[in-house]
Tab-separated table of C-alpha atoms and ligand atoms in Angstrom:
chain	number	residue	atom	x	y	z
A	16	UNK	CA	52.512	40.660	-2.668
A	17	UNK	CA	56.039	41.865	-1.460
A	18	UNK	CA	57.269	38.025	0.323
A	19	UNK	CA	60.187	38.556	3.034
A	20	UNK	CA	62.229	35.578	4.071
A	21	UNK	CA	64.411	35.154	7.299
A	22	UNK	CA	61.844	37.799	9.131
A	23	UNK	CA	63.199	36.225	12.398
A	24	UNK	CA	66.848	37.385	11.790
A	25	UNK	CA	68.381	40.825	12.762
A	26	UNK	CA	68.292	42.505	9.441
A	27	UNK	CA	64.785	40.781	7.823
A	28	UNK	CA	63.332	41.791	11.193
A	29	UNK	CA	64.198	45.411	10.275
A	30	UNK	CA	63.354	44.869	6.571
A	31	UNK	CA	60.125	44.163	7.796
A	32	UNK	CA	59.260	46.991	9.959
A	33	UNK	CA	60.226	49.653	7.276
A	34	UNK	CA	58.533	47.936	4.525
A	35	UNK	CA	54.863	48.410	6.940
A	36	UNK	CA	55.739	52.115	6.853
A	37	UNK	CA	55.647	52.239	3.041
A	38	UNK	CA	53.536	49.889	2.004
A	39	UNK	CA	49.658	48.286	3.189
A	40	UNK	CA	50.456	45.239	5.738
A	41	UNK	CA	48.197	43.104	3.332
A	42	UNK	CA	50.396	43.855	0.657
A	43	UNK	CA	53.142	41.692	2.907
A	44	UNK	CA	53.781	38.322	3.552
A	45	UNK	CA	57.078	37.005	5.506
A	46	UNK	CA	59.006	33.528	5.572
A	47	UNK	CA	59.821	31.877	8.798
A	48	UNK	CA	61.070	28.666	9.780
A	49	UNK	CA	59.128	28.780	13.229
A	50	UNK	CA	56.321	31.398	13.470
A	51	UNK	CA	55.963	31.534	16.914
A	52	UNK	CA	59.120	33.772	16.502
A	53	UNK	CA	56.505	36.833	14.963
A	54	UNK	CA	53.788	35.779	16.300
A	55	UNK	CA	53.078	40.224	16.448
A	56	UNK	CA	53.460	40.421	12.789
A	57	UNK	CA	50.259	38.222	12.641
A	58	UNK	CA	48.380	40.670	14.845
A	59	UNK	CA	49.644	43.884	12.665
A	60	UNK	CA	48.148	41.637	9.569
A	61	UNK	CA	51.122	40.396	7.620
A	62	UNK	CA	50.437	37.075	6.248
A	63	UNK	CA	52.978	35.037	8.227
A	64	UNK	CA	53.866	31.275	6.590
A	65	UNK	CA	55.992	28.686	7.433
A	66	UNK	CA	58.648	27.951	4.850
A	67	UNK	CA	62.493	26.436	4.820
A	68	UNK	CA	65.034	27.087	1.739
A	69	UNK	CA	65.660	23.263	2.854
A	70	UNK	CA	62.297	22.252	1.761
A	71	UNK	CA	60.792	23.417	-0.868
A	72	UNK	CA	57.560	22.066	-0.924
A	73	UNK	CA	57.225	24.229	2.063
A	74	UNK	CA	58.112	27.313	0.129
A	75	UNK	CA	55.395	26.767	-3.051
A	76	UNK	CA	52.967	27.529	-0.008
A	77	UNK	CA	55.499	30.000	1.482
A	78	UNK	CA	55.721	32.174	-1.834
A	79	UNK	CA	52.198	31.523	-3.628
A	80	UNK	CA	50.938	35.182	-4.822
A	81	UNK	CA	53.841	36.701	-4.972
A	82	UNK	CA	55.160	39.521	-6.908
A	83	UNK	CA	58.904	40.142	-5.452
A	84	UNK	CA	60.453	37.850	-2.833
A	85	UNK	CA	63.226	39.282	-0.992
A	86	UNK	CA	66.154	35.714	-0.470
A	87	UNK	CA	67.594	36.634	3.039
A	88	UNK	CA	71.249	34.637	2.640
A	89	UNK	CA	71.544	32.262	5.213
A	90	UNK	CA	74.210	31.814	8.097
A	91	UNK	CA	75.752	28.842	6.686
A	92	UNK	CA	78.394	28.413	4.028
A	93	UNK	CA	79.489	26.621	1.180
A	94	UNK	CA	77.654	23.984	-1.246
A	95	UNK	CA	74.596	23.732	1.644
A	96	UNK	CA	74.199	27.747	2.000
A	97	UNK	CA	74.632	27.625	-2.377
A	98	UNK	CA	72.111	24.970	-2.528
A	99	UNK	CA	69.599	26.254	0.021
A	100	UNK	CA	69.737	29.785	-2.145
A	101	UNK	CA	69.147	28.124	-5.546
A	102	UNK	CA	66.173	26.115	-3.757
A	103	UNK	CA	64.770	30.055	-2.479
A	104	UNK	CA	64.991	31.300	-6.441
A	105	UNK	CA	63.373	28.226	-7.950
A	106	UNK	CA	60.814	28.584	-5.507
A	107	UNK	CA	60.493	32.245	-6.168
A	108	UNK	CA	60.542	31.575	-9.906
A	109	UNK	CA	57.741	28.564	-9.521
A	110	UNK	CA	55.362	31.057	-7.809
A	111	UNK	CA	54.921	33.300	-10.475
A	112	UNK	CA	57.239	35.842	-9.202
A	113	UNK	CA	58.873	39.195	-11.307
A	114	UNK	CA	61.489	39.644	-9.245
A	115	UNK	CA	63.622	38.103	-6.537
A	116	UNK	CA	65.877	40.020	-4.499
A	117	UNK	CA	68.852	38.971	-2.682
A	118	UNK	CA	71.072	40.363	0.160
A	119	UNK	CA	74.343	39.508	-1.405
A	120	UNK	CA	77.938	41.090	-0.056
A	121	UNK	CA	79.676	44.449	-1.395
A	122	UNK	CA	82.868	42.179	-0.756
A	123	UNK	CA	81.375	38.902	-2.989
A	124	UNK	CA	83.782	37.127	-5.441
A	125	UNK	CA	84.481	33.637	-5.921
A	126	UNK	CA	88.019	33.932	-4.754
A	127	UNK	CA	87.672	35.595	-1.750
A	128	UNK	CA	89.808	34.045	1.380
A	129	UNK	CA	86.276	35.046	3.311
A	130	UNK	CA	84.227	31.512	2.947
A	131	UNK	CA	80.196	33.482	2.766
A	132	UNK	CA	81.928	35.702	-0.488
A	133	UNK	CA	82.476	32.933	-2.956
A	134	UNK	CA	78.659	31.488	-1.971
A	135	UNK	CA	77.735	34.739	-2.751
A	136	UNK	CA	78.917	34.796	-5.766
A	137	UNK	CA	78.402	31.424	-7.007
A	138	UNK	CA	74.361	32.349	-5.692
A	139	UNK	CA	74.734	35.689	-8.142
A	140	UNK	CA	75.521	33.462	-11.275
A	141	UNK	CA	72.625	31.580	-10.233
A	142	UNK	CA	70.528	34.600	-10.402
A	143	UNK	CA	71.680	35.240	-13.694
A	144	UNK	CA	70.954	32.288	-15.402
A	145	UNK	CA	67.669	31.971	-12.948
A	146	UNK	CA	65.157	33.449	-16.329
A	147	UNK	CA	63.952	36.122	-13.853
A	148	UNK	CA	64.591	39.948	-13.116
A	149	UNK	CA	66.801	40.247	-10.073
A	150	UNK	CA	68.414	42.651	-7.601
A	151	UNK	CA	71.121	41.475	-5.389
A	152	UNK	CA	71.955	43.970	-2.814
A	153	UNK	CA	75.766	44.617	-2.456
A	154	UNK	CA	75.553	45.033	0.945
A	155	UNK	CA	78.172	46.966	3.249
A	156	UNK	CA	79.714	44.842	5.901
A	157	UNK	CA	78.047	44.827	9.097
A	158	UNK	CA	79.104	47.492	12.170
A	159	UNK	CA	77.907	44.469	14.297
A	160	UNK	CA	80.292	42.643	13.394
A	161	UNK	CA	83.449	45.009	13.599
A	162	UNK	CA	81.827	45.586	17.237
A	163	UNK	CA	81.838	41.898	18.094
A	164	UNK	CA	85.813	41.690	16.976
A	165	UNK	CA	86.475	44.628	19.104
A	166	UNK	CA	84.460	43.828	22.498
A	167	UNK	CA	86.880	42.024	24.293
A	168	UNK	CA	89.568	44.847	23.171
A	169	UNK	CA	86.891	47.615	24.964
A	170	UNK	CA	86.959	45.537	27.988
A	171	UNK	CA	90.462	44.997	28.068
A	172	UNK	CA	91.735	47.864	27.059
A	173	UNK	CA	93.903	46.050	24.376
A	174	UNK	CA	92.604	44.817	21.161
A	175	UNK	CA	94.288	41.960	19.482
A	176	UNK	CA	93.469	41.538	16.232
A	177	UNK	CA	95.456	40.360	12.834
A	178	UNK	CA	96.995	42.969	10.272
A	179	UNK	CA	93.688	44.697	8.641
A	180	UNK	CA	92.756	46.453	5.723
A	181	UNK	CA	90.137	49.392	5.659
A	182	UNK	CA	86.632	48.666	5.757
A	183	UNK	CA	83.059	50.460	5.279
A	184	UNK	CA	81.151	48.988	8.393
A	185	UNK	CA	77.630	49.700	7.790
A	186	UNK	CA	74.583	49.543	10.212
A	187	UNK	CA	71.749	46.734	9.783
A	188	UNK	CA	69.394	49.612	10.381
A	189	UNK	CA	70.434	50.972	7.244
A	190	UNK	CA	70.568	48.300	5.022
A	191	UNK	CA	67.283	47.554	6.199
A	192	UNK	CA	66.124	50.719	4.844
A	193	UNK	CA	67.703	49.979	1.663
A	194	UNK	CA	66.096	47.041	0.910
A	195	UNK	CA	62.859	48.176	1.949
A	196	UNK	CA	63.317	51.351	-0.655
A	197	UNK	CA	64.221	48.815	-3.261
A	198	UNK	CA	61.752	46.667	-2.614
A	199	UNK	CA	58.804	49.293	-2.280
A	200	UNK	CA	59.699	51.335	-5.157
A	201	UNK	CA	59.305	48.100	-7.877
A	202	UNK	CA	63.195	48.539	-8.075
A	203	UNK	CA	65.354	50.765	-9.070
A	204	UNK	CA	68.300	48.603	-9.246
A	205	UNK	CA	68.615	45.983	-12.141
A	206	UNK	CA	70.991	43.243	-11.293
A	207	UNK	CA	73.734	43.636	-8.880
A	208	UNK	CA	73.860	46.787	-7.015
A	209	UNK	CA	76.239	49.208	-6.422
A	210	UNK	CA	78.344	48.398	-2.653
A	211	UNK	CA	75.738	49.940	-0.370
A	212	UNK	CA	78.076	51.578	2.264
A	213	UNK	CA	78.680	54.122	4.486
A	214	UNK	CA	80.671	57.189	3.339
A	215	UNK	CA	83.886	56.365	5.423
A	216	UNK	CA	86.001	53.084	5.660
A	217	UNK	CA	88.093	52.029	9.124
A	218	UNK	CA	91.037	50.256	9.710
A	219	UNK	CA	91.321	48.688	13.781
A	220	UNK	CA	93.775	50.968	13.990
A	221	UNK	CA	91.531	54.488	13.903
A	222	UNK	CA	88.863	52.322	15.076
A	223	UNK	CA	90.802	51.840	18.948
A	224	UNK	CA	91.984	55.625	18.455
A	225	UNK	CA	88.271	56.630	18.103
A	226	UNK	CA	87.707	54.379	21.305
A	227	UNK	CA	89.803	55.873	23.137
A	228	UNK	CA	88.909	59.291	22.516
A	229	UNK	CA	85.114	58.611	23.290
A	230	UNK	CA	85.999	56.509	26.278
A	231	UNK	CA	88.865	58.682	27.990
A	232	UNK	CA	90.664	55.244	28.257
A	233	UNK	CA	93.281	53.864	26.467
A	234	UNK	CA	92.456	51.278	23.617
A	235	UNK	CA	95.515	49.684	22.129
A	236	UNK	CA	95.299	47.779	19.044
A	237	UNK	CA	97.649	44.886	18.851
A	238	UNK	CA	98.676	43.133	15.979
A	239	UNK	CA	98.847	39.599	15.765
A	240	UNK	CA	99.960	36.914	13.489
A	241	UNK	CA	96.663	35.058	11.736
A	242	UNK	CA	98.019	32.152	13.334
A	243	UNK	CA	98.364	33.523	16.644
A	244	UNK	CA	95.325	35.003	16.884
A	245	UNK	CA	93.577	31.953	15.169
A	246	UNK	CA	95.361	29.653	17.716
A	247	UNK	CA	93.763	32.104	20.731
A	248	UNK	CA	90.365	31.388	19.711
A	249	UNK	CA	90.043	27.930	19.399
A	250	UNK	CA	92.063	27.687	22.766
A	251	UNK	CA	88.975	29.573	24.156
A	252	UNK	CA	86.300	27.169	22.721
A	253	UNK	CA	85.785	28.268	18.925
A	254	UNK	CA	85.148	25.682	16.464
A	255	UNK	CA	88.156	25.544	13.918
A	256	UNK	CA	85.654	26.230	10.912
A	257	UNK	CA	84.612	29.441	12.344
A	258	UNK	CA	88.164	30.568	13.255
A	259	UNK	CA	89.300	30.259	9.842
A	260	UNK	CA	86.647	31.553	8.517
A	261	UNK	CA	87.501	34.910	11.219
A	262	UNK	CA	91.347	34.761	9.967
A	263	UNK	CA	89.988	34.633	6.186
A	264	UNK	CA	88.084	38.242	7.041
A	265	UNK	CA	91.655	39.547	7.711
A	266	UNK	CA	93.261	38.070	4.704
A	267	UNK	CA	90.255	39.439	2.251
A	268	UNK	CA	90.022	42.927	4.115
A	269	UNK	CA	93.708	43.367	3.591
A	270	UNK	CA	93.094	42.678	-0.130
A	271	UNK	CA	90.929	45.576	0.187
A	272	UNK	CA	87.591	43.741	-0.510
A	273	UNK	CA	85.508	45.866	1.768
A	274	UNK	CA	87.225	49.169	1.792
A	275	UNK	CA	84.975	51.000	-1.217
A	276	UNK	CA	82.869	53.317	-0.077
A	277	UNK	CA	80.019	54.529	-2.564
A	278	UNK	CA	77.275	56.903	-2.654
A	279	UNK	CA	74.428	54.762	-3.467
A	280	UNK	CA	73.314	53.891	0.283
A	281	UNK	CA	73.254	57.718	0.933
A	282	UNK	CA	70.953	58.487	-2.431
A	283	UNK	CA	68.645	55.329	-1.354
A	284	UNK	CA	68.095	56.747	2.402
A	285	UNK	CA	68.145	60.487	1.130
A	286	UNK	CA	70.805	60.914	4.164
A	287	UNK	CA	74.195	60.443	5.428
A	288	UNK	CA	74.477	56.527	6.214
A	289	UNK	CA	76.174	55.864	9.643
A	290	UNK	CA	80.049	55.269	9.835
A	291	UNK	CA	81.749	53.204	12.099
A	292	UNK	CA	82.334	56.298	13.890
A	293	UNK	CA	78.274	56.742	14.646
A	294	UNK	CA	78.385	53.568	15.530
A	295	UNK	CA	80.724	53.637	18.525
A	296	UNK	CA	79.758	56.749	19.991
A	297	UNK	CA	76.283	55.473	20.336
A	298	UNK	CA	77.758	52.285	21.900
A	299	UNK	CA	80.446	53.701	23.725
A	300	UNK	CA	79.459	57.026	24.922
A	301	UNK	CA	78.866	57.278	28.681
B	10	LIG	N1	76.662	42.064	5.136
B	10	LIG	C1	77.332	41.468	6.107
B	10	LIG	O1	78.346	41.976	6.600
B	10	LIG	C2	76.876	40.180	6.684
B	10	LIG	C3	77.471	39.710	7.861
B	10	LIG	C4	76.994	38.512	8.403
B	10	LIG	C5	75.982	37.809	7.747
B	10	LIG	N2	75.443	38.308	6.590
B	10	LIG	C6	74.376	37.608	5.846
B	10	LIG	O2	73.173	38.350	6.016
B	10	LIG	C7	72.131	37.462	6.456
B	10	LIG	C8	71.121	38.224	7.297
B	10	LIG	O3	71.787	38.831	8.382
B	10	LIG	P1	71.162	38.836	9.842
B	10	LIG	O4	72.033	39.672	10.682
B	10	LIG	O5	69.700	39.105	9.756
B	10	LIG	O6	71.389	37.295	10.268
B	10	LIG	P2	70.522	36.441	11.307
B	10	LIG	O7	69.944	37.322	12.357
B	10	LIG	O8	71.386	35.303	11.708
B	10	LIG	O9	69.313	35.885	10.416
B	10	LIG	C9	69.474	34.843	9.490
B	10	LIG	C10	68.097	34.481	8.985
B	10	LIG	O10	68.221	33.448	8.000
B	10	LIG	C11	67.184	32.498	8.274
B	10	LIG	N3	67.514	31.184	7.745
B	10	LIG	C12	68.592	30.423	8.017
B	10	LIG	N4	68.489	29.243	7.395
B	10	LIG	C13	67.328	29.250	6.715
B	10	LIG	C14	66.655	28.297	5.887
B	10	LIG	N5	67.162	27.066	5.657
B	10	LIG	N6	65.449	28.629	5.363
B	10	LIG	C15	64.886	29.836	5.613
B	10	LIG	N7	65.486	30.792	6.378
B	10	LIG	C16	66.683	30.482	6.930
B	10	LIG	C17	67.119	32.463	9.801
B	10	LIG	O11	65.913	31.843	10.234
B	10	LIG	P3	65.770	31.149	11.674
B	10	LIG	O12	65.319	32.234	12.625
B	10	LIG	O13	64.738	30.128	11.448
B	10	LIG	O14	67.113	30.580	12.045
B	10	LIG	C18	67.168	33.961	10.099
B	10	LIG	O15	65.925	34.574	9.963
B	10	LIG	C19	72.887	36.346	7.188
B	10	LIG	O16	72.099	35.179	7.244
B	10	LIG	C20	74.128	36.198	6.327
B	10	LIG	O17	73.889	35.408	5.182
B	10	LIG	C21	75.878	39.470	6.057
């Protein structure tokens, strides 16, 4: 049995729905903290169980029969988010499985300014030493986010942002796809993967000019100092921690840490990924 975790969130959600178009529901079980949240994947005859990385006697019922489970990463950071992984692979390792997968960051190193990269990282030397096979997904960074740090710029007409580097914003949707390829096909990735990106990086720069031109108005990207801009969100109700974390994006994408772009998404999907560029005309198109 194939065993999902963090089916409630955006990109396990869509995990989920391709893996029922490749393989028997029966053959599927998912991992939720609160069930009510899928209540339909019940009806459609997934095996739905409760299960928390934060307790793992919840998870030997949570993972019981199963061949691969698939470690969603979770939306914390630092020692908890490290600790709550290793918990998910000792789990995964107790129940017998062959393989765990894990949805790791094309941008993951241990001295990354960006706080979730280290964690990443420190959770791939875990899977190393973990005794089992693994596959942790390199995946792209997420177009939602580039559109979240650009949607009071499309509002305003002026986006104020820090100094940038390029990077190869990549949709959930196919990501999702991705991992439910990997996971459906036994594998063909041993270890950590390639980056799984779309075929063309973005700075904010050609991001607003590609704005503009969809939108017939004028987008204007603004640079700011980290400190300025920092300052600017916590003045509008951001917690500190999560500002940082926002101006430590900025530092690590103008290292370069997201700007690769490599084929392997597009020979997974057997199609062209979509770009940033896909991305906002399907947003921003009238
Ligand atoms: N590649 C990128 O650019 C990028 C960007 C942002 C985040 N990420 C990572 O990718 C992950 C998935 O993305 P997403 O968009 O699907 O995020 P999401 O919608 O926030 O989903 C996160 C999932 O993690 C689950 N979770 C959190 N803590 C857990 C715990 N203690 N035990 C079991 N499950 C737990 C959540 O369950 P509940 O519903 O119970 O809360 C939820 O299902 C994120 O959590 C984050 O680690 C990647």
């Amino acid at each position: 049995m194939i065993i999902v975790t963090g089916a409630s969130g955006q990109l396990g959600r869509a995990i989920v729905e391709q893996l029922l178009l490749r393989i028997p529901a029966s053959q599927l079980g998912v991992v939720v903290r609160d069930p009510k949240k899928i209540v339909a994947l019940t009806e459609k005859g997934v095996r739905v169980r409760r299960g928390d990385f934060d307790d793992p006697e919840s998870l030997a019922e949570a993972f019981a029969g199963a061949s691969q489970v698939l470690v969603i990463s979770v939306d914390t950071t630092g020692e908890k988010a490290v600790r709550l992984h290793a918990q998910a692979i000792e789990a995964a390792r107790n129940a017998g499985a062959q393989r765990v997968l894990y949805t790791s960051h094309m941008g993951a190193r241990l001295d990354s300014s960006f706080p979730p990269m280290p964690d990443h990282a420190a959770t791939e030397a875990l899977l190393h030493g973990c005794g089992l096979a693994f596959t942790s997904l390199h995946n792209g960074f997420y177009a939602a986010n580039a559109l979240r740090l650009m949607e009071r710029g499309l509002q305003t007409g002026e986006l104020y942002l820090p100094e940038d580097g390029k990077v190869s914003w990549t949709t959930h949707a196919d990501l999702a796809e991705a991992a439910a390829t990997v996971l459906a096909s036994e594998s063909r990735f041993d270890g950590i993967t390639p980056p799984l990106t779309a075929s063309e990086a973005f700075d904010f720069n050609s991001l607003a000019a590609i704005a503009t031109e969809i939108t017939g108005r004028q987008i204007k990207r603004i640079t700011v100092t980290d400190e300025r801009w920092r300052e600017n969100l916590v003045s509008h109700g951001m917690p500190a921690a999560q500002a940082d974390l926002l101006v430590g994006l900025f530092k690590a994408a103008r290292r370069g840490d997201f700007a690769t772009i490599n084929p392997a998404l597009e020979s997974l999907l057997g199609r062209r990924p979509q770009t940033m560029r896909d991305v906002l005309v399907a947003t921003l198109k009238p």
